[in-house]
Amino acid sequence: MADNKVAPNAGGFFDDVSNFFDHAAQFTGHPTGLLNQIKACNSVYRFRFPIRKGDGVEVIDAWRVEHSHHMSPTKGGIRFSEMVNEDEVMALAALMTYKCAIVNVPFGGAKGGIKINPKNYSIAELENITRRYTVELIKKNFIGPAIDVPAPDYGSGEREMSWIADTYYTMNPGQLDAMGCVTGKPIALHGIHGRKEATGRGVAIATRECVSVAEDMKALGLTAGLEGKRVIVQGLGNVGYHSAKYLSQFGALIVGLCEFEGAIYNADGLDLEDIVAHRKETGSILGFKGARSEFSNSAEGLEQDCDILVPAALENQLTGENIGRIKAKIIAEGANGPTSPEAGAIFSKKGGIIIPDMYCNAGGVTVSYFEWLKNLYHVAFGRMDKRYEETSSMNLINLMEKMTGVSLSAEQKNLVAKGATELELVNSGLEETMIRSYHDIRDIKLTNSKIEDLRTAAFIGAIDKVAISYMNMGIWP
Ligand code: NAD
């Protein structure tokens, strides 16, 4: 019999994830031993290394956690933040396991952390730190295309991923698949088109899918569809910026933006690119001419009037303390762990919908998977078949023209016959994954009226998939 209550946050972030897991596990019927194995972090590597800074030497704290080896390689980003700690890296690694399972990406979960504020280091120092971090992982067999494959996360991006790839390749000369040791690389270094924007694009697709279900929107007192829906986004980094960009491309209205220096709001909409330009020029979103109100406290921005809130900065932004003041009816979790269990329970009880992080921000790992495949294939998607497809479609059009006497314009012919580029294939794979996975989760929720939210449903689906892997290994009957 399932107990619908989620235990309060007993400890840290990993406890939160474990509480969600335990709550969902009650609906699965798997043996306790198997559930304990799935939940535990398999390998936690904590290390320290020195780097030269100015005239002195600084000791850097770092981690890599491989949560689950039910599939290889393991996969997960590296966070560069002075707030990183072991508990957080373990929680994020666990979320990666469930995330990969939800979107059918054949990896185990992992995560890395380097405890620094990147703003306090020169580019040369950051390069030194990243390369040394990579060397430490190589020494312990914690990185490799078939072992563990990092990616960007909070505070890291393409630049750091190229340093990792180059260090790995340098230390593994001649390894044919070496570039598959890390994803989120720049295109010029065997990256893939569409990876940078994939997480935010995925958040936008997930949100669009959620609001397309008319009966669910009716229950919230909203119309179906994104057109005109008012959105507040927290975080103007990779995930936040791209979520806002694609949500507005899909018809939503960005009415609020929150960054760590404060928040801005305009019920009639804000122009994202103008804000980015303003922030580049002044170093802040505050003082933006297009805003009607601004708040020096970023958290206040979350509480303004909107339909959809996209927290895309850090964990634990929506808690028991502020959730009662949140006006949004839908929370699309771009960040990992932005809603505490207590806040989630209160929000769901009020009838709100939370699109859970482990599904909502899975676009990044989905396209990372495509990048890894590209690195193993050693050929860009579309390279072999694009022109062949174009030629055969054009032959078909020409034949039809002859048979019917109807001729198409060159523009119409190109539209029909155009072969897919790598970016188009990546975006198509991402969209298919996000749409299918949303309905997989929603269908699980509908199987049992006691499954009160999409997060529980997502966990149930993920636990079942990981459990099947263990059973197939013959470890559990
Ligand atoms: P990022 O470093 O590119 O951006 C984070 C942004 O949040 C920065 O602009 C930062 O200034 C802002 N921020 C920090 N504290 C804030 C606060 N209190 N209020 C408002 N804004 C604040 O990082 P990112 O890659 O966009 O990651 C953001 C979140 O998304 C993290 O939780 C990360 O784990 C998650 N995520 C990222 C990816 C990815 O592909 N990058 C994939 C899945 C999940």
PDB file of C-alpha atoms in Angstrom, residues 98-232:
ATOM      1  CA  TYR A  98      17.036   8.066 -13.444  1.00  0.00           C
ATOM      2  CA  LYS A  99      17.165  10.745 -16.152  1.00  0.00           C
ATOM      3  CA  CYS A 100      18.959   8.462 -18.609  1.00  0.00           C
ATOM      4  CA  ALA A 101      16.489   5.671 -17.881  1.00  0.00           C
ATOM      5  CA  ILE A 102      13.474   7.957 -18.438  1.00  0.00           C
ATOM      6  CA  VAL A 103      14.630   9.097 -21.876  1.00  0.00           C
ATOM      7  CA  ASN A 104      16.018   5.662 -22.852  1.00  0.00           C
ATOM      8  CA  VAL A 105      19.631   6.792 -23.066  1.00  0.00           C
ATOM      9  CA  PRO A 106      21.789   3.692 -22.404  1.00  0.00           C
ATOM     10  CA  PHE A 107      24.081   5.133 -19.723  1.00  0.00           C
ATOM     11  CA  GLY A 108      24.473   4.874 -15.971  1.00  0.00           C
ATOM     12  CA  GLY A 109      24.415   8.119 -13.987  1.00  0.00           C
ATOM     13  CA  ALA A 110      27.475  10.096 -12.877  1.00  0.00           C
ATOM     14  CA  LYS A 111      28.409  13.639 -11.899  1.00  0.00           C
ATOM     15  CA  GLY A 112      31.525  15.654 -11.182  1.00  0.00           C
ATOM     16  CA  GLY A 113      32.277  18.719  -9.137  1.00  0.00           C
ATOM     17  CA  ILE A 114      35.165  21.149  -8.767  1.00  0.00           C
ATOM     18  CA  LYS A 115      34.832  23.432  -5.764  1.00  0.00           C
ATOM     19  CA  ILE A 116      35.798  26.802  -7.221  1.00  0.00           C
ATOM     20  CA  ASN A 117      34.108  30.001  -8.273  1.00  0.00           C
ATOM     21  CA  PRO A 118      35.276  30.220 -11.905  1.00  0.00           C
ATOM     22  CA  LYS A 119      35.000  34.027 -11.751  1.00  0.00           C
ATOM     23  CA  ASN A 120      37.959  34.106  -9.330  1.00  0.00           C
ATOM     24  CA  TYR A 121      40.362  32.432 -11.769  1.00  0.00           C
ATOM     25  CA  SER A 122      42.081  33.493 -14.971  1.00  0.00           C
ATOM     26  CA  ILE A 123      41.460  31.448 -18.124  1.00  0.00           C
ATOM     27  CA  ALA A 124      44.952  29.955 -17.826  1.00  0.00           C
ATOM     28  CA  GLU A 125      44.226  28.916 -14.211  1.00  0.00           C
ATOM     29  CA  LEU A 126      40.869  27.399 -15.198  1.00  0.00           C
ATOM     30  CA  GLU A 127      42.594  25.446 -17.958  1.00  0.00           C
ATOM     31  CA  ASN A 128      45.189  24.218 -15.491  1.00  0.00           C
ATOM     32  CA  ILE A 129      42.481  23.135 -13.015  1.00  0.00           C
ATOM     33  CA  THR A 130      40.398  21.372 -15.684  1.00  0.00           C
ATOM     34  CA  ARG A 131      43.360  19.541 -17.170  1.00  0.00           C
ATOM     35  CA  ARG A 132      44.607  18.451 -13.740  1.00  0.00           C
ATOM     36  CA  TYR A 133      41.097  17.286 -12.794  1.00  0.00           C
ATOM     37  CA  THR A 134      41.053  15.194 -15.986  1.00  0.00           C
ATOM     38  CA  VAL A 135      44.475  13.680 -15.237  1.00  0.00           C
ATOM     39  CA  GLU A 136      43.258  12.683 -11.765  1.00  0.00           C
ATOM     40  CA  LEU A 137      40.232  10.957 -13.339  1.00  0.00           C
ATOM     41  CA  ILE A 138      42.452   9.151 -15.861  1.00  0.00           C
ATOM     42  CA  LYS A 139      44.742   7.912 -13.076  1.00  0.00           C
ATOM     43  CA  LYS A 140      41.788   6.235 -11.337  1.00  0.00           C
ATOM     44  CA  ASN A 141      40.019   5.014 -14.487  1.00  0.00           C
ATOM     45  CA  PHE A 142      37.129   7.409 -13.899  1.00  0.00           C
ATOM     46  CA  ILE A 143      36.943   8.689 -17.485  1.00  0.00           C
ATOM     47  CA  GLY A 144      36.830   7.129 -20.949  1.00  0.00           C
ATOM     48  CA  PRO A 145      34.392   6.592 -23.824  1.00  0.00           C
ATOM     49  CA  ALA A 146      33.385   3.192 -22.427  1.00  0.00           C
ATOM     50  CA  ILE A 147      33.841   4.073 -18.734  1.00  0.00           C
ATOM     51  CA  ASP A 148      32.543   7.484 -17.690  1.00  0.00           C
ATOM     52  CA  VAL A 149      31.772  10.416 -20.000  1.00  0.00           C
ATOM     53  CA  PRO A 150      31.525  13.928 -18.477  1.00  0.00           C
ATOM     54  CA  ALA A 151      29.630  16.882 -19.982  1.00  0.00           C
ATOM     55  CA  PRO A 152      28.991  20.554 -19.124  1.00  0.00           C
ATOM     56  CA  ASP A 153      26.985  21.597 -16.095  1.00  0.00           C
ATOM     57  CA  TYR A 154      26.632  24.734 -13.974  1.00  0.00           C
ATOM     58  CA  GLY A 155      29.762  26.857 -14.454  1.00  0.00           C
ATOM     59  CA  SER A 156      31.273  24.820 -17.304  1.00  0.00           C
ATOM     60  CA  GLY A 157      30.802  24.734 -21.061  1.00  0.00           C
ATOM     61  CA  GLU A 158      32.377  23.908 -24.427  1.00  0.00           C
ATOM     62  CA  ARG A 159      35.737  25.430 -23.496  1.00  0.00           C
ATOM     63  CA  GLU A 160      36.205  23.172 -20.457  1.00  0.00           C
ATOM     64  CA  MET A 161      35.031  20.136 -22.449  1.00  0.00           C
ATOM     65  CA  SER A 162      37.707  20.771 -25.110  1.00  0.00           C
ATOM     66  CA  TRP A 163      40.410  20.915 -22.426  1.00  0.00           C
ATOM     67  CA  ILE A 164      39.148  17.588 -21.077  1.00  0.00           C
ATOM     68  CA  ALA A 165      39.065  15.975 -24.539  1.00  0.00           C
ATOM     69  CA  ASP A 166      42.547  17.229 -25.376  1.00  0.00           C
ATOM     70  CA  THR A 167      44.015  16.059 -22.059  1.00  0.00           C
ATOM     71  CA  TYR A 168      42.405  12.639 -22.401  1.00  0.00           C
ATOM     72  CA  TYR A 169      43.620  12.223 -25.978  1.00  0.00           C
ATOM     73  CA  THR A 170      47.130  13.369 -25.068  1.00  0.00           C
ATOM     74  CA  MET A 171      47.320  10.724 -22.358  1.00  0.00           C
ATOM     75  CA  ASN A 172      45.730   8.020 -24.522  1.00  0.00           C
ATOM     76  CA  PRO A 173      47.482   8.479 -27.858  1.00  0.00           C
ATOM     77  CA  GLY A 174      46.102   6.405 -30.686  1.00  0.00           C
ATOM     78  CA  GLN A 175      42.889   5.510 -28.871  1.00  0.00           C
ATOM     79  CA  LEU A 176      40.480   5.523 -31.789  1.00  0.00           C
ATOM     80  CA  ASP A 177      37.386   6.485 -29.800  1.00  0.00           C
ATOM     81  CA  ALA A 178      39.126   8.965 -27.501  1.00  0.00           C
ATOM     82  CA  MET A 179      36.861  11.902 -28.476  1.00  0.00           C
ATOM     83  CA  GLY A 180      33.913   9.997 -26.998  1.00  0.00           C
ATOM     84  CA  CYS A 181      35.458  10.547 -23.539  1.00  0.00           C
ATOM     85  CA  VAL A 182      33.463  13.769 -23.041  1.00  0.00           C
ATOM     86  CA  THR A 183      30.449  15.463 -24.662  1.00  0.00           C
ATOM     87  CA  GLY A 184      29.404  19.080 -25.045  1.00  0.00           C
ATOM     88  CA  LYS A 185      32.576  19.727 -27.067  1.00  0.00           C
ATOM     89  CA  PRO A 186      32.740  22.504 -29.659  1.00  0.00           C
ATOM     90  CA  ILE A 187      31.862  21.499 -33.240  1.00  0.00           C
ATOM     91  CA  ALA A 188      35.481  21.985 -34.323  1.00  0.00           C
ATOM     92  CA  LEU A 189      36.532  19.365 -31.766  1.00  0.00           C
ATOM     93  CA  HIS A 190      34.087  16.588 -32.695  1.00  0.00           C
ATOM     94  CA  GLY A 191      31.066  18.106 -30.950  1.00  0.00           C
ATOM     95  CA  ILE A 192      27.584  17.934 -32.430  1.00  0.00           C
ATOM     96  CA  HIS A 193      25.272  20.606 -33.778  1.00  0.00           C
ATOM     97  CA  GLY A 194      22.484  21.406 -31.341  1.00  0.00           C
ATOM     98  CA  ARG A 195      24.178  20.230 -28.092  1.00  0.00           C
ATOM     99  CA  LYS A 196      24.689  23.673 -26.586  1.00  0.00           C
ATOM    100  CA  GLU A 197      21.008  24.570 -26.771  1.00  0.00           C
ATOM    101  CA  ALA A 198      19.701  21.006 -26.244  1.00  0.00           C
ATOM    102  CA  THR A 199      18.800  21.227 -22.553  1.00  0.00           C
ATOM    103  CA  GLY A 200      16.858  24.490 -22.904  1.00  0.00           C
ATOM    104  CA  ARG A 201      15.254  23.343 -26.137  1.00  0.00           C
ATOM    105  CA  GLY A 202      14.220  20.149 -24.353  1.00  0.00           C
ATOM    106  CA  VAL A 203      12.733  22.169 -21.465  1.00  0.00           C
ATOM    107  CA  ALA A 204      10.673  24.155 -23.980  1.00  0.00           C
ATOM    108  CA  ILE A 205       9.474  21.008 -25.782  1.00  0.00           C
ATOM    109  CA  ALA A 206       8.598  19.342 -22.448  1.00  0.00           C
ATOM    110  CA  THR A 207       6.598  22.410 -21.394  1.00  0.00           C
ATOM    111  CA  ARG A 208       4.856  22.635 -24.765  1.00  0.00           C
ATOM    112  CA  GLU A 209       3.886  18.966 -24.516  1.00  0.00           C
ATOM    113  CA  CYS A 210       2.568  19.394 -20.987  1.00  0.00           C
ATOM    114  CA  VAL A 211       0.378  22.363 -21.889  1.00  0.00           C
ATOM    115  CA  SER A 212      -0.883  20.626 -25.042  1.00  0.00           C
ATOM    116  CA  VAL A 213      -2.961  18.161 -22.967  1.00  0.00           C
ATOM    117  CA  ALA A 214      -6.312  19.953 -22.871  1.00  0.00           C
ATOM    118  CA  GLU A 215      -7.813  18.002 -19.951  1.00  0.00           C
ATOM    119  CA  ASP A 216      -4.766  18.655 -17.722  1.00  0.00           C
ATOM    120  CA  MET A 217      -4.849  22.362 -18.571  1.00  0.00           C
ATOM    121  CA  LYS A 218      -8.589  22.528 -17.937  1.00  0.00           C
ATOM    122  CA  ALA A 219      -7.972  21.219 -14.410  1.00  0.00           C
ATOM    123  CA  LEU A 220      -5.549  24.144 -13.897  1.00  0.00           C
ATOM    124  CA  GLY A 221      -8.016  26.657 -15.343  1.00  0.00           C
ATOM    125  CA  LEU A 222      -5.758  27.213 -18.367  1.00  0.00           C
ATOM    126  CA  THR A 223      -6.357  26.818 -22.087  1.00  0.00           C
ATOM    127  CA  ALA A 224      -4.330  24.228 -24.007  1.00  0.00           C
ATOM    128  CA  GLY A 225      -1.250  25.366 -25.932  1.00  0.00           C
ATOM    129  CA  LEU A 226       1.730  27.618 -25.256  1.00  0.00           C
ATOM    130  CA  GLU A 227       0.414  30.605 -27.226  1.00  0.00           C
ATOM    131  CA  GLY A 228       0.378  33.622 -24.902  1.00  0.00           C
ATOM    132  CA  LYS A 229       1.268  31.658 -21.741  1.00  0.00           C
ATOM    133  CA  ARG A 230       3.209  33.922 -19.364  1.00  0.00           C
ATOM    134  CA  VAL A 231       6.587  32.551 -18.291  1.00  0.00           C
ATOM    135  CA  ILE A 232       9.157  33.533 -15.648  1.00  0.00           C
TER     136      ILE A 232
END
